[in-house]
């Protein structure tokens, strides 16, 4: 018996790399901030180094600036992890003849993104592979009105063999063509 509904989960910002960078930026930024403040108040706030030997102008000010910048960036990435920005699913329903794409965005009145397309409006499943300094490997839902809706998450490039398997499985499930973009 053939499966009638296929649901692919999409991992948003809750990836290991985001947890790693949030932690690293927080620890480094906090250390830089403490070193800069130590140089200003002449009290050593870091036990493993002597920060009061730094002159506040210009080293202390620069350390406070970089520490604040790093802490701000770690808080931003931490909030995207908390809100799971980009997370969701793709649902291919052969009973209703629809494709639903659901993603989470930033908090607000348009936080949840719901896109629904009838299967009859789908021309093909497309694969786009761009190599180079900033490689991109993505699977698209190509509609008859020439719109291309991304189906894969934004992340590290997916291996080409896995990308082709994902695209061919979706195309086979929907019984539509597969094309190279």
PDB file of C-alpha atoms in Angstrom:
ATOM      1  CA  UNK A   1       0.000   0.000   0.000  1.00  0.00           C
ATOM      2  CA  UNK A   2       1.303   3.424  -0.949  1.00  0.00           C
ATOM      3  CA  UNK A   3       1.825   6.104   1.667  1.00  0.00           C
ATOM      4  CA  UNK A   4      -0.506   9.069   1.057  1.00  0.00           C
ATOM      5  CA  UNK A   5       1.124  11.747   3.267  1.00  0.00           C
ATOM      6  CA  UNK A   6       4.811  12.535   3.551  1.00  0.00           C
ATOM      7  CA  UNK A   7       6.105  14.961   6.190  1.00  0.00           C
ATOM      8  CA  UNK A   8       9.735  16.156   6.205  1.00  0.00           C
ATOM      9  CA  UNK A   9      10.899  17.933   9.369  1.00  0.00           C
ATOM     10  CA  UNK A  10      13.149  20.960   8.825  1.00  0.00           C
ATOM     11  CA  UNK A  11      15.723  21.841  11.467  1.00  0.00           C
ATOM     12  CA  UNK A  12      15.866  25.579  11.987  1.00  0.00           C
ATOM     13  CA  UNK A  13      18.412  27.400  14.076  1.00  0.00           C
ATOM     14  CA  UNK A  14      18.648  24.618  16.686  1.00  0.00           C
ATOM     15  CA  UNK A  15      21.804  23.176  15.171  1.00  0.00           C
ATOM     16  CA  UNK A  16      25.010  22.190  16.957  1.00  0.00           C
ATOM     17  CA  UNK A  17      26.999  24.950  15.225  1.00  0.00           C
ATOM     18  CA  UNK A  18      24.687  27.646  16.634  1.00  0.00           C
ATOM     19  CA  UNK A  19      24.977  26.227  20.162  1.00  0.00           C
ATOM     20  CA  UNK A  20      28.763  26.140  19.765  1.00  0.00           C
ATOM     21  CA  UNK A  21      29.064  29.731  18.501  1.00  0.00           C
ATOM     22  CA  UNK A  22      26.667  31.091  21.120  1.00  0.00           C
ATOM     23  CA  UNK A  23      28.691  29.521  23.909  1.00  0.00           C
ATOM     24  CA  UNK A  24      32.050  30.567  22.473  1.00  0.00           C
ATOM     25  CA  UNK A  25      30.954  34.162  21.814  1.00  0.00           C
ATOM     26  CA  UNK A  26      29.415  34.471  25.276  1.00  0.00           C
ATOM     27  CA  UNK A  27      32.496  33.193  27.121  1.00  0.00           C
ATOM     28  CA  UNK A  28      34.930  35.219  24.985  1.00  0.00           C
ATOM     29  CA  UNK A  29      32.820  38.375  25.101  1.00  0.00           C
ATOM     30  CA  UNK A  30      32.355  38.145  28.858  1.00  0.00           C
ATOM     31  CA  UNK A  31      36.116  37.723  29.294  1.00  0.00           C
ATOM     32  CA  UNK A  32      36.884  40.727  27.080  1.00  0.00           C
ATOM     33  CA  UNK A  33      34.298  42.841  28.912  1.00  0.00           C
ATOM     34  CA  UNK A  34      35.739  41.911  32.330  1.00  0.00           C
ATOM     35  CA  UNK A  35      39.273  42.664  31.118  1.00  0.00           C
ATOM     36  CA  UNK A  36      38.216  46.120  29.885  1.00  0.00           C
ATOM     37  CA  UNK A  37      36.323  46.931  33.082  1.00  0.00           C
ATOM     38  CA  UNK A  38      39.297  45.689  35.151  1.00  0.00           C
ATOM     39  CA  UNK A  39      41.588  48.136  33.376  1.00  0.00           C
ATOM     40  CA  UNK A  40      39.176  50.976  34.207  1.00  0.00           C
ATOM     41  CA  UNK A  41      38.545  50.265  37.917  1.00  0.00           C
ATOM     42  CA  UNK A  42      42.080  48.882  38.613  1.00  0.00           C
ATOM     43  CA  UNK A  43      40.670  45.758  40.270  1.00  0.00           C
ATOM     44  CA  UNK A  44      41.517  42.418  38.701  1.00  0.00           C
ATOM     45  CA  UNK A  45      38.175  40.718  37.868  1.00  0.00           C
ATOM     46  CA  UNK A  46      39.780  37.855  35.936  1.00  0.00           C
ATOM     47  CA  UNK A  47      41.635  35.360  38.186  1.00  0.00           C
ATOM     48  CA  UNK A  48      43.851  33.858  35.460  1.00  0.00           C
ATOM     49  CA  UNK A  49      45.348  37.093  34.097  1.00  0.00           C
ATOM     50  CA  UNK A  50      46.448  40.514  35.287  1.00  0.00           C
ATOM     51  CA  UNK A  51      44.080  42.900  33.459  1.00  0.00           C
ATOM     52  CA  UNK A  52      44.922  45.968  35.535  1.00  0.00           C
ATOM     53  CA  UNK A  53      48.222  46.270  33.645  1.00  0.00           C
ATOM     54  CA  UNK A  54      46.253  47.291  30.531  1.00  0.00           C
ATOM     55  CA  UNK A  55      45.863  51.005  30.045  1.00  0.00           C
ATOM     56  CA  UNK A  56      42.202  51.928  29.817  1.00  0.00           C
ATOM     57  CA  UNK A  57      42.787  54.172  26.798  1.00  0.00           C
ATOM     58  CA  UNK A  58      42.905  52.629  24.169  1.00  0.00           C
ATOM     59  CA  UNK A  59      43.183  48.905  25.153  1.00  0.00           C
ATOM     60  CA  UNK A  60      40.468  48.877  27.826  1.00  0.00           C
ATOM     61  CA  UNK A  61      37.951  50.729  25.671  1.00  0.00           C
ATOM     62  CA  UNK A  62      38.600  48.387  22.731  1.00  0.00           C
ATOM     63  CA  UNK A  63      38.217  45.323  24.978  1.00  0.00           C
ATOM     64  CA  UNK A  64      34.905  46.657  26.328  1.00  0.00           C
ATOM     65  CA  UNK A  65      33.700  47.356  22.778  1.00  0.00           C
ATOM     66  CA  UNK A  66      34.634  43.881  21.490  1.00  0.00           C
ATOM     67  CA  UNK A  67      33.228  42.230  24.612  1.00  0.00           C
ATOM     68  CA  UNK A  68      29.912  44.073  24.252  1.00  0.00           C
ATOM     69  CA  UNK A  69      29.748  43.236  20.548  1.00  0.00           C
ATOM     70  CA  UNK A  70      30.453  39.554  21.199  1.00  0.00           C
ATOM     71  CA  UNK A  71      27.897  39.346  24.021  1.00  0.00           C
ATOM     72  CA  UNK A  72      25.277  41.036  21.833  1.00  0.00           C
ATOM     73  CA  UNK A  73      25.903  38.579  19.009  1.00  0.00           C
ATOM     74  CA  UNK A  74      25.728  35.597  21.382  1.00  0.00           C
ATOM     75  CA  UNK A  75      22.401  36.871  22.778  1.00  0.00           C
ATOM     76  CA  UNK A  76      21.035  37.285  19.236  1.00  0.00           C
ATOM     77  CA  UNK A  77      22.050  33.754  18.199  1.00  0.00           C
ATOM     78  CA  UNK A  78      20.730  32.432  21.528  1.00  0.00           C
ATOM     79  CA  UNK A  79      17.345  34.041  20.884  1.00  0.00           C
ATOM     80  CA  UNK A  80      17.185  32.548  17.371  1.00  0.00           C
ATOM     81  CA  UNK A  81      17.845  29.142  18.976  1.00  0.00           C
ATOM     82  CA  UNK A  82      15.159  29.757  21.596  1.00  0.00           C
ATOM     83  CA  UNK A  83      12.608  30.831  18.964  1.00  0.00           C
ATOM     84  CA  UNK A  84      13.758  28.069  16.538  1.00  0.00           C
ATOM     85  CA  UNK A  85      13.880  30.449  13.576  1.00  0.00           C
ATOM     86  CA  UNK A  86      13.534  28.555  10.284  1.00  0.00           C
ATOM     87  CA  UNK A  87      12.253  25.358  11.890  1.00  0.00           C
ATOM     88  CA  UNK A  88       9.148  23.651  10.570  1.00  0.00           C
ATOM     89  CA  UNK A  89       8.128  20.993   8.091  1.00  0.00           C
ATOM     90  CA  UNK A  90       7.161  20.242   4.499  1.00  0.00           C
ATOM     91  CA  UNK A  91       4.014  18.146   4.065  1.00  0.00           C
ATOM     92  CA  UNK A  92       3.140  16.471   0.783  1.00  0.00           C
ATOM     93  CA  UNK A  93      -0.481  15.281   0.903  1.00  0.00           C
ATOM     94  CA  UNK A  94      -1.739  13.086  -1.937  1.00  0.00           C
ATOM     95  CA  UNK A  95      -5.212  12.856  -0.378  1.00  0.00           C
ATOM     96  CA  UNK A  96      -5.864  16.626  -0.474  1.00  0.00           C
ATOM     97  CA  UNK A  97      -3.491  17.105  -3.443  1.00  0.00           C
ATOM     98  CA  UNK A  98      -1.646  19.876  -1.581  1.00  0.00           C
ATOM     99  CA  UNK A  99       1.866  20.754  -0.501  1.00  0.00           C
ATOM    100  CA  UNK A 100       2.206  22.632   2.797  1.00  0.00           C
ATOM    101  CA  UNK A 101       5.368  24.456   3.785  1.00  0.00           C
ATOM    102  CA  UNK A 102       5.420  25.602   7.417  1.00  0.00           C
ATOM    103  CA  UNK A 103       8.249  27.646   8.996  1.00  0.00           C
ATOM    104  CA  UNK A 104       8.791  29.667  12.167  1.00  0.00           C
ATOM    105  CA  UNK A 105       9.953  33.267  11.934  1.00  0.00           C
ATOM    106  CA  UNK A 106      10.755  35.990  14.444  1.00  0.00           C
ATOM    107  CA  UNK A 107       8.114  36.738  17.106  1.00  0.00           C
ATOM    108  CA  UNK A 108       5.307  39.023  16.050  1.00  0.00           C
ATOM    109  CA  UNK A 109       1.974  38.802  14.328  1.00  0.00           C
ATOM    110  CA  UNK A 110       3.504  36.984  11.312  1.00  0.00           C
ATOM    111  CA  UNK A 111       5.669  34.546  13.315  1.00  0.00           C
ATOM    112  CA  UNK A 112       4.358  31.400  11.649  1.00  0.00           C
ATOM    113  CA  UNK A 113       4.681  31.120   7.898  1.00  0.00           C
ATOM    114  CA  UNK A 114       2.174  28.841   6.154  1.00  0.00           C
ATOM    115  CA  UNK A 115       2.415  28.250   2.419  1.00  0.00           C
ATOM    116  CA  UNK A 116       0.021  25.887   0.646  1.00  0.00           C
ATOM    117  CA  UNK A 117       0.218  24.934  -3.018  1.00  0.00           C
ATOM    118  CA  UNK A 118      -1.988  22.577  -5.043  1.00  0.00           C
ATOM    119  CA  UNK A 119       0.037  19.762  -6.593  1.00  0.00           C
ATOM    120  CA  UNK A 120      -1.479  20.597  -9.990  1.00  0.00           C
ATOM    121  CA  UNK A 121       0.404  23.953  -9.912  1.00  0.00           C
ATOM    122  CA  UNK A 122       3.773  22.237  -9.431  1.00  0.00           C
ATOM    123  CA  UNK A 123       5.919  21.924 -12.539  1.00  0.00           C
ATOM    124  CA  UNK A 124       8.882  20.020 -11.062  1.00  0.00           C
ATOM    125  CA  UNK A 125      11.336  19.540  -8.234  1.00  0.00           C
ATOM    126  CA  UNK A 126      14.548  21.435  -8.935  1.00  0.00           C
ATOM    127  CA  UNK A 127      18.091  20.996  -7.694  1.00  0.00           C
ATOM    128  CA  UNK A 128      20.504  23.926  -7.595  1.00  0.00           C
ATOM    129  CA  UNK A 129      24.187  23.262  -6.986  1.00  0.00           C
ATOM    130  CA  UNK A 130      26.594  26.197  -6.830  1.00  0.00           C
ATOM    131  CA  UNK A 131      30.185  25.494  -5.867  1.00  0.00           C
ATOM    132  CA  UNK A 132      32.877  27.991  -4.959  1.00  0.00           C
ATOM    133  CA  UNK A 133      33.642  30.184  -1.978  1.00  0.00           C
ATOM    134  CA  UNK A 134      30.021  30.219  -0.795  1.00  0.00           C
ATOM    135  CA  UNK A 135      28.590  26.882  -1.988  1.00  0.00           C
ATOM    136  CA  UNK A 136      24.824  26.384  -2.169  1.00  0.00           C
ATOM    137  CA  UNK A 137      23.063  23.075  -2.610  1.00  0.00           C
ATOM    138  CA  UNK A 138      19.297  23.303  -2.426  1.00  0.00           C
ATOM    139  CA  UNK A 139      16.101  21.571  -3.470  1.00  0.00           C
ATOM    140  CA  UNK A 140      13.291  23.761  -4.840  1.00  0.00           C
ATOM    141  CA  UNK A 141       9.602  23.330  -5.534  1.00  0.00           C
ATOM    142  CA  UNK A 142       9.234  24.777  -9.057  1.00  0.00           C
ATOM    143  CA  UNK A 143       5.749  26.083  -9.791  1.00  0.00           C
ATOM    144  CA  UNK A 144       4.153  26.593 -13.199  1.00  0.00           C
ATOM    145  CA  UNK A 145       4.280  30.383 -12.759  1.00  0.00           C
ATOM    146  CA  UNK A 146       8.127  30.114 -12.539  1.00  0.00           C
ATOM    147  CA  UNK A 147       8.343  30.643  -8.757  1.00  0.00           C
ATOM    148  CA  UNK A 148      10.928  28.543  -6.948  1.00  0.00           C
ATOM    149  CA  UNK A 149      10.179  27.730  -3.301  1.00  0.00           C
ATOM    150  CA  UNK A 150      13.136  26.320  -1.278  1.00  0.00           C
ATOM    151  CA  UNK A 151      12.414  23.016   0.443  1.00  0.00           C
ATOM    152  CA  UNK A 152      15.755  22.444   2.191  1.00  0.00           C
ATOM    153  CA  UNK A 153      16.951  24.451   5.207  1.00  0.00           C
ATOM    154  CA  UNK A 154      19.718  27.027   5.087  1.00  0.00           C
ATOM    155  CA  UNK A 155      22.713  25.264   6.586  1.00  0.00           C
ATOM    156  CA  UNK A 156      26.047  23.789   5.726  1.00  0.00           C
ATOM    157  CA  UNK A 157      25.976  22.431   2.171  1.00  0.00           C
ATOM    158  CA  UNK A 158      24.304  19.025   1.963  1.00  0.00           C
ATOM    159  CA  UNK A 159      26.413  16.319   0.271  1.00  0.00           C
ATOM    160  CA  UNK A 160      25.427  16.047  -3.392  1.00  0.00           C
ATOM    161  CA  UNK A 161      24.424  12.377  -3.142  1.00  0.00           C
ATOM    162  CA  UNK A 162      22.100  13.101  -0.198  1.00  0.00           C
ATOM    163  CA  UNK A 163      20.665  16.159  -1.984  1.00  0.00           C
ATOM    164  CA  UNK A 164      19.902  14.088  -5.084  1.00  0.00           C
ATOM    165  CA  UNK A 165      18.269  11.389  -2.948  1.00  0.00           C
ATOM    166  CA  UNK A 166      16.052  13.939  -1.188  1.00  0.00           C
ATOM    167  CA  UNK A 167      14.990  15.537  -4.472  1.00  0.00           C
ATOM    168  CA  UNK A 168      14.375  12.230  -6.272  1.00  0.00           C
ATOM    169  CA  UNK A 169      12.357  10.847  -3.324  1.00  0.00           C
ATOM    170  CA  UNK A 170      10.099  13.924  -3.326  1.00  0.00           C
ATOM    171  CA  UNK A 171       9.717  13.857  -7.126  1.00  0.00           C
ATOM    172  CA  UNK A 172       8.932  10.135  -7.067  1.00  0.00           C
ATOM    173  CA  UNK A 173       6.414  10.581  -4.237  1.00  0.00           C
ATOM    174  CA  UNK A 174       4.622  13.411  -6.086  1.00  0.00           C
ATOM    175  CA  UNK A 175       5.063  11.727  -9.474  1.00  0.00           C
ATOM    176  CA  UNK A 176       6.544  14.847 -11.087  1.00  0.00           C
ATOM    177  CA  UNK A 177       9.752  15.652 -12.981  1.00  0.00           C
ATOM    178  CA  UNK A 178      13.138  16.386 -11.490  1.00  0.00           C
ATOM    179  CA  UNK A 179      15.242  19.143 -13.080  1.00  0.00           C
ATOM    180  CA  UNK A 180      18.607  20.825 -12.662  1.00  0.00           C
ATOM    181  CA  UNK A 181      18.416  24.597 -12.126  1.00  0.00           C
TER     182      UNK A 181
END
